[in-house]
CSV table of N, CA, C and O in Angstrom, one decimal:
chain,number,residue,atom,x,y,z
A,1,MET,N,0.8,-1.2,0.0
A,1,MET,CA,0.0,0.0,0.0
A,1,MET,C,1.0,1.2,0.0
A,1,MET,O,2.0,1.3,0.6
A,2,ASP,N,0.5,2.2,-0.6
A,2,ASP,CA,1.3,3.4,-0.8
A,2,ASP,C,1.1,4.4,0.4
A,2,ASP,O,0.0,4.2,1.1
A,3,LEU,N,2.0,5.2,0.8
A,3,LEU,CA,1.7,6.2,1.8
A,3,LEU,C,1.2,7.4,1.3
A,3,LEU,O,1.7,7.8,0.2
A,4,TYR,N,0.3,7.9,2.0
A,4,TYR,CA,-0.4,9.1,1.5
A,4,TYR,C,-0.1,10.4,2.7
A,4,TYR,O,-0.1,10.0,3.9
A,5,GLU,N,0.1,11.4,2.2
A,5,GLU,CA,0.4,12.6,3.0
A,5,GLU,C,-0.8,13.3,3.5
A,5,GLU,O,-1.6,13.9,2.7
A,6,GLN,N,-1.2,12.9,4.6
A,6,GLN,CA,-2.4,13.6,5.4
A,6,GLN,C,-2.0,15.0,5.7
A,6,GLN,O,-0.9,15.3,6.3
A,7,ALA,N,-2.8,16.0,5.5
A,7,ALA,CA,-2.7,17.2,5.9
A,7,ALA,C,-2.8,17.4,7.4
A,7,ALA,O,-3.5,16.7,8.2
A,8,GLN,N,-1.9,18.1,7.9
A,8,GLN,CA,-2.0,18.3,9.4
A,8,GLN,C,-2.9,19.6,9.8
A,8,GLN,O,-2.8,20.6,9.0
A,9,SER,N,-3.6,19.4,10.8
A,9,SER,CA,-4.6,20.6,11.0
A,9,SER,C,-3.9,22.0,11.4
A,9,SER,O,-4.3,22.9,11.1
A,10,SER,N,-2.6,21.9,11.9
A,10,SER,CA,-1.9,23.2,12.1
A,10,SER,C,-1.5,23.8,10.8
A,10,SER,O,-1.1,25.0,10.8
A,11,SER,N,-1.6,23.1,9.6
A,11,SER,CA,-1.3,23.8,8.5
A,11,SER,C,-2.4,24.2,7.6
A,11,SER,O,-2.2,25.0,6.6
A,12,LEU,N,-3.5,24.2,8.2
A,12,LEU,CA,-4.7,24.8,7.6
A,12,LEU,C,-5.2,26.0,8.1
A,12,LEU,O,-5.0,26.6,9.2
A,13,ASN,N,-5.8,26.9,7.1
A,13,ASN,CA,-6.4,28.2,7.5
A,13,ASN,C,-7.7,28.3,7.1
A,13,ASN,O,-8.4,27.6,6.4
A,14,GLU,N,-8.5,29.3,7.8
A,14,GLU,CA,-9.9,29.5,7.5
A,14,GLU,C,-10.1,29.8,6.0
A,14,GLU,O,-9.1,30.6,5.4
A,15,GLY,N,-11.0,29.0,5.3
A,15,GLY,CA,-11.3,29.3,4.0
A,15,GLY,C,-10.6,28.1,3.2
A,15,GLY,O,-11.2,28.0,2.0
A,16,ASP,N,-9.9,27.3,3.7
A,16,ASP,CA,-9.3,26.2,3.0
A,16,ASP,C,-10.4,25.0,2.9
A,16,ASP,O,-11.4,25.0,3.7
A,17,VAL,N,-10.2,24.2,1.9
A,17,VAL,CA,-11.1,23.1,1.5
A,17,VAL,C,-10.5,21.8,1.6
A,17,VAL,O,-9.2,21.7,1.3
A,18,VAL,N,-11.0,20.9,2.4
A,18,VAL,CA,-10.4,19.7,2.7
A,18,VAL,C,-11.4,18.6,2.1
A,18,VAL,O,-12.6,18.8,1.9
A,19,TYR,N,-10.9,17.3,2.0
A,19,TYR,CA,-11.7,16.2,1.5
A,19,TYR,C,-11.6,15.2,2.5
A,19,TYR,O,-10.4,14.9,3.1
A,20,LEU,N,-12.5,14.5,3.0
A,20,LEU,CA,-12.6,13.4,4.0
A,20,LEU,C,-13.5,12.3,3.7
A,20,LEU,O,-14.4,12.4,2.9
A,21,PHE,N,-13.3,11.1,4.3
A,21,PHE,CA,-14.4,10.1,4.1
A,21,PHE,C,-15.5,10.4,5.1
A,21,PHE,O,-15.4,10.8,6.3
A,22,TYR,N,-16.7,10.1,4.5
A,22,TYR,CA,-17.9,10.3,5.2
A,22,TYR,C,-18.7,8.9,5.1
A,22,TYR,O,-19.0,8.5,4.1
A,23,ARG,N,-19.0,8.4,6.3
A,23,ARG,CA,-19.8,7.2,6.3
A,23,ARG,C,-21.3,7.5,6.7
A,23,ARG,O,-21.5,8.5,7.4
A,24,ASN,N,-22.0,6.9,5.7
A,24,ASN,CA,-23.6,7.2,5.8
A,24,ASN,C,-23.9,6.7,7.3
A,24,ASN,O,-23.8,5.6,7.7
A,25,PRO,N,-24.6,7.6,8.1
A,25,PRO,CA,-25.0,7.4,9.4
A,25,PRO,C,-26.0,6.1,9.6
A,25,PRO,O,-26.1,5.5,10.5
A,26,HIS,N,-26.7,6.0,8.4
A,26,HIS,CA,-27.7,4.9,8.4
A,26,HIS,C,-27.4,3.5,7.8
A,26,HIS,O,-28.0,2.6,8.1
A,27,THR,N,-26.3,3.5,7.1
A,27,THR,CA,-25.8,2.4,6.4
A,27,THR,C,-24.2,2.5,6.5
A,27,THR,O,-23.5,3.0,5.8
A,28,GLN,N,-23.7,1.8,7.6
A,28,GLN,CA,-22.2,2.1,7.9
A,28,GLN,C,-21.3,1.5,6.8
A,28,GLN,O,-20.2,1.9,7.1
A,29,ASN,N,-21.8,0.6,6.0
A,29,ASN,CA,-20.9,-0.1,5.1
A,29,ASN,C,-20.8,0.9,3.7
A,29,ASN,O,-20.3,0.5,2.8
A,30,VAL,N,-21.4,2.1,3.8
A,30,VAL,CA,-21.4,3.1,2.6
A,30,VAL,C,-20.5,4.2,3.2
A,30,VAL,O,-20.9,4.9,4.1
A,31,ALA,N,-19.6,4.6,2.3
A,31,ALA,CA,-18.7,5.7,2.5
A,31,ALA,C,-18.4,6.5,1.2
A,31,ALA,O,-18.3,5.8,0.2
A,32,THR,N,-18.3,7.8,1.5
A,32,THR,CA,-18.0,8.5,0.1
A,32,THR,C,-17.0,9.6,0.5
A,32,THR,O,-16.6,9.9,1.8
A,33,ILE,N,-16.4,10.2,-0.4
A,33,ILE,CA,-15.4,11.3,-0.1
A,33,ILE,C,-16.3,12.5,-0.3
A,33,ILE,O,-17.1,12.9,-1.1
A,34,GLN,N,-16.1,13.4,1.0
A,34,GLN,CA,-16.9,14.6,0.8
A,34,GLN,C,-16.1,15.9,1.0
A,34,GLN,O,-14.9,15.8,1.6
A,35,GLN,N,-16.5,17.0,0.4
A,35,GLN,CA,-15.7,18.1,0.5
A,35,GLN,C,-16.1,18.9,1.7
A,35,GLN,O,-17.4,19.0,1.9
A,36,ALA,N,-15.4,19.4,2.3
A,36,ALA,CA,-15.7,20.3,3.6
A,36,ALA,C,-14.9,21.6,3.7
A,36,ALA,O,-13.8,21.6,3.0
A,37,SER,N,-15.3,22.5,4.5
A,37,SER,CA,-14.7,23.8,4.6
A,37,SER,C,-14.0,24.0,5.8
A,37,SER,O,-14.6,23.4,6.9
A,38,ILE,N,-13.0,24.6,5.9
A,38,ILE,CA,-12.3,25.0,7.2
A,38,ILE,C,-12.8,26.4,7.5
A,38,ILE,O,-12.7,27.3,6.9
A,39,VAL,N,-13.6,26.5,8.8
A,39,VAL,CA,-14.0,27.8,9.2
A,39,VAL,C,-13.7,28.1,10.6
A,39,VAL,O,-13.1,27.2,11.3
A,40,ALA,N,-13.9,29.3,11.0
A,40,ALA,CA,-13.8,29.7,12.4
A,40,ALA,C,-14.8,28.9,13.2
A,40,ALA,O,-15.9,29.0,12.9
A,41,ASN,N,-14.4,28.3,14.3
A,41,ASN,CA,-15.1,27.5,15.1
A,41,ASN,C,-16.2,28.6,15.9
A,41,ASN,O,-15.6,29.3,16.6
A,42,PRO,N,-17.5,28.5,15.7
A,42,PRO,CA,-18.4,29.5,16.4
A,42,PRO,C,-18.5,29.2,17.9
A,42,PRO,O,-19.1,30.0,18.6
A,43,TYR,N,-18.0,28.1,18.3
A,43,TYR,CA,-18.2,27.7,19.7
A,43,TYR,C,-16.8,28.0,20.6
A,43,TYR,O,-16.9,27.9,21.9
A,44,GLU,N,-15.8,28.2,19.9
A,44,GLU,CA,-14.5,28.3,20.6
A,44,GLU,C,-13.7,29.3,19.8
A,44,GLU,O,-13.3,29.2,18.7
A,45,GLU,N,-13.7,30.6,20.5
A,45,GLU,CA,-13.1,31.7,19.8
A,45,GLU,C,-11.7,31.5,19.4
A,45,GLU,O,-10.8,30.9,20.3
A,46,GLY,N,-11.1,31.7,18.2
A,46,GLY,CA,-9.6,31.6,17.9
A,46,GLY,C,-9.4,30.2,17.5
A,46,GLY,O,-8.2,30.0,17.2
A,47,LYS,N,-10.2,29.3,17.5
A,47,LYS,CA,-10.1,27.9,17.0
A,47,LYS,C,-10.8,27.7,15.6
A,47,LYS,O,-11.7,28.5,15.2
A,48,LEU,N,-10.3,26.7,14.8
A,48,LEU,CA,-11.0,26.3,13.6
A,48,LEU,C,-11.7,25.1,13.8
A,48,LEU,O,-11.8,24.4,14.6
A,49,ALA,N,-12.7,25.1,12.8
A,49,ALA,CA,-13.5,23.8,12.7
A,49,ALA,C,-13.7,23.3,11.4
A,49,ALA,O,-13.5,24.1,10.3
A,50,ILE,N,-14.1,22.1,11.2
A,50,ILE,CA,-14.4,21.6,9.8
A,50,ILE,C,-16.1,21.7,9.8
A,50,ILE,O,-16.8,21.2,10.7
A,51,PHE,N,-16.6,22.3,8.5
A,51,PHE,CA,-17.8,22.6,8.4
A,51,PHE,C,-18.4,21.6,7.3
A,51,PHE,O,-17.8,21.5,6.2
A,52,LEU,N,-19.1,20.7,7.7
A,52,LEU,CA,-19.6,19.5,6.9
A,52,LEU,C,-21.1,19.3,7.1
A,52,LEU,O,-21.4,19.0,8.4
A,53,TYR,N,-21.9,19.3,6.1
A,53,TYR,CA,-23.4,18.9,6.2
A,53,TYR,C,-23.9,19.9,7.3
A,53,TYR,O,-24.7,19.3,8.3
A,54,ASP,N,-23.9,21.2,7.4
A,54,ASP,CA,-24.4,22.0,8.2
A,54,ASP,C,-24.0,21.9,9.7
A,54,ASP,O,-24.7,22.2,10.6
A,55,THR,N,-22.8,21.3,10.0
A,55,THR,CA,-22.3,20.7,11.4
A,55,THR,C,-20.9,21.2,11.5
A,55,THR,O,-20.1,21.0,10.5
A,56,TYR,N,-20.6,21.8,12.6
A,56,TYR,CA,-19.2,22.2,12.9
A,56,TYR,C,-18.6,21.0,13.8
A,56,TYR,O,-19.0,20.7,14.9
A,57,TYR,N,-17.4,20.7,13.2
A,57,TYR,CA,-16.6,19.8,13.9
A,57,TYR,C,-15.2,20.2,14.4
A,57,TYR,O,-14.6,20.8,13.4
A,58,PRO,N,-15.0,20.3,15.6
A,58,PRO,CA,-13.7,20.8,16.1
A,58,PRO,C,-12.5,20.3,15.3
A,58,PRO,O,-12.3,19.1,15.0
A,59,LEU,N,-11.6,21.2,14.6
A,59,LEU,CA,-10.3,20.7,13.9
A,59,LEU,C,-9.4,20.1,14.7
A,59,LEU,O,-9.0,20.7,15.8
A,60,SER,N,-9.1,18.8,14.5
A,60,SER,CA,-8.1,18.0,15.1
A,60,SER,C,-7.4,17.0,14.2
A,60,SER,O,-7.9,16.8,13.1
A,61,ASP,N,-6.3,16.5,14.7
A,61,ASP,CA,-5.5,15.6,13.8
A,61,ASP,C,-6.2,14.3,13.9
A,61,ASP,O,-5.8,13.1,13.3
A,62,GLU,N,-7.2,14.1,14.6
A,62,GLU,CA,-8.0,12.8,14.7
A,62,GLU,C,-8.7,12.5,13.5
A,62,GLU,O,-9.2,11.5,13.2
A,63,PHE,N,-9.0,13.5,12.7
A,63,PHE,CA,-9.7,13.4,11.4
A,63,PHE,C,-8.6,13.0,10.4
A,63,PHE,O,-7.7,13.6,10.4
A,64,VAL,N,-9.2,12.3,9.4
A,64,VAL,CA,-8.3,12.0,8.3
A,64,VAL,C,-8.8,12.8,7.1
A,64,VAL,O,-10.0,12.6,6.7
A,65,PHE,N,-8.0,13.8,6.6
A,65,PHE,CA,-8.6,14.7,5.9
A,65,PHE,C,-7.3,15.0,4.7
A,65,PHE,O,-6.2,14.9,5.1
A,66,PHE,N,-7.6,15.5,3.4
A,66,PHE,CA,-6.7,15.7,2.6
A,66,PHE,C,-7.0,17.1,1.9
A,66,PHE,O,-8.0,17.3,1.7
A,67,THR,N,-6.0,17.7,1.4
A,67,THR,CA,-6.2,19.0,0.8
A,67,THR,C,-6.2,18.8,-0.7
A,67,THR,O,-6.7,19.8,-1.3
A,68,SER,N,-6.2,17.6,-1.3
A,68,SER,CA,-6.5,17.5,-2.7
A,68,SER,C,-7.4,16.3,-2.9
A,68,SER,O,-7.3,15.3,-2.1
A,69,LEU,N,-8.3,16.4,-3.8
A,69,LEU,CA,-9.3,15.3,-4.0
A,69,LEU,C,-8.5,14.0,-4.6
A,69,LEU,O,-8.9,12.9,-4.3
A,70,GLU,N,-7.5,14.3,-5.4
A,70,GLU,CA,-6.7,13.1,-5.9
A,70,GLU,C,-6.0,12.2,-4.8
A,70,GLU,O,-6.1,11.0,-5.0
A,71,GLU,N,-5.5,13.0,-3.8
A,71,GLU,CA,-5.0,12.1,-2.7
A,71,GLU,C,-6.1,11.2,-2.0
A,71,GLU,O,-6.0,10.2,-1.6
A,72,ALA,N,-7.2,11.9,-1.7
A,72,ALA,CA,-8.4,11.3,-1.0
A,72,ALA,C,-8.9,10.1,-1.8
A,72,ALA,O,-9.1,9.0,-1.3
A,73,GLU,N,-9.0,10.3,-3.3
A,73,GLU,CA,-9.3,9.3,-4.0
A,73,GLU,C,-8.5,8.1,-4.0
A,73,GLU,O,-9.0,6.8,-4.1
A,74,ALA,N,-7.3,8.3,-4.1
A,74,ALA,CA,-6.2,7.4,-4.1
A,74,ALA,C,-6.3,6.5,-2.8
A,74,ALA,O,-6.4,5.3,-2.8
A,75,LEU,N,-6.4,7.2,-1.7
A,75,LEU,CA,-6.5,6.3,-0.4
A,75,LEU,C,-7.9,5.6,-0.4
A,75,LEU,O,-7.8,4.5,0.1
A,76,TYR,N,-8.9,6.3,-0.8
A,76,TYR,CA,-10.2,5.7,-0.7
A,76,TYR,C,-10.1,4.3,-1.6
A,76,TYR,O,-10.7,3.3,-1.2
A,77,ASN,N,-9.6,4.5,-2.8
A,77,ASN,CA,-9.5,3.2,-3.7
A,77,ASN,C,-8.8,2.2,-3.1
A,77,ASN,O,-9.0,0.9,-3.3
A,78,ASP,N,-7.7,2.4,-2.4
A,78,ASP,CA,-6.8,1.5,-1.8
A,78,ASP,C,-7.7,0.9,-0.6
A,78,ASP,O,-7.5,-0.4,-0.4
A,79,TYR,N,-8.3,1.6,0.1
A,79,TYR,CA,-9.2,1.1,1.3
A,79,TYR,C,-10.4,0.4,1.0
A,79,TYR,O,-10.8,-0.6,1.4
A,80,PHE,N,-11.2,1.0,0.2
A,80,PHE,CA,-12.5,0.4,-0.3
A,80,PHE,C,-12.7,-0.2,-1.6
A,80,PHE,O,-13.7,-0.8,-1.8
A,81,GLY,N,-11.7,-0.1,-2.5
A,81,GLY,CA,-11.8,-0.6,-3.6
A,81,GLY,C,-12.1,0.5,-4.7
A,81,GLY,O,-12.4,1.6,-4.4
A,82,PRO,N,-11.7,0.1,-6.0
A,82,PRO,CA,-11.9,1.2,-7.0
A,82,PRO,C,-13.5,1.5,-7.2
A,82,PRO,O,-14.2,0.7,-7.0
A,83,THR,N,-13.7,2.7,-7.4
A,83,THR,CA,-15.0,3.2,-7.9
A,83,THR,C,-15.1,3.5,-9.3
A,83,THR,O,-14.0,3.8,-10.0
A,84,TYR,N,-16.0,3.3,-10.0
A,84,TYR,CA,-16.4,3.7,-11.4
A,84,TYR,C,-17.6,4.7,-11.6
A,84,TYR,O,-18.4,4.7,-10.9
A,85,GLU,N,-17.2,5.6,-12.5
A,85,GLU,CA,-18.1,6.6,-12.9
A,85,GLU,C,-19.0,6.2,-13.9
A,85,GLU,O,-18.6,5.6,-14.9
């Protein structure tokens, strides 16, 4: 398996776009790559958050996210198998 360079939360700024894997909460064996935004955390002044599906998630290195769709797709294909359009 190839090694992929995951973005570090400390290298992100407000307004950046990231890509992450999102599991369907109703069907756990379904996952997709979703685009999310890095925004100011409305609950903690001076901190950043990931904004995805109208929800703020505190930004931390516990999330696996990428700054390019190509890197996210490559790891997704290694982990879940190839997808076809």
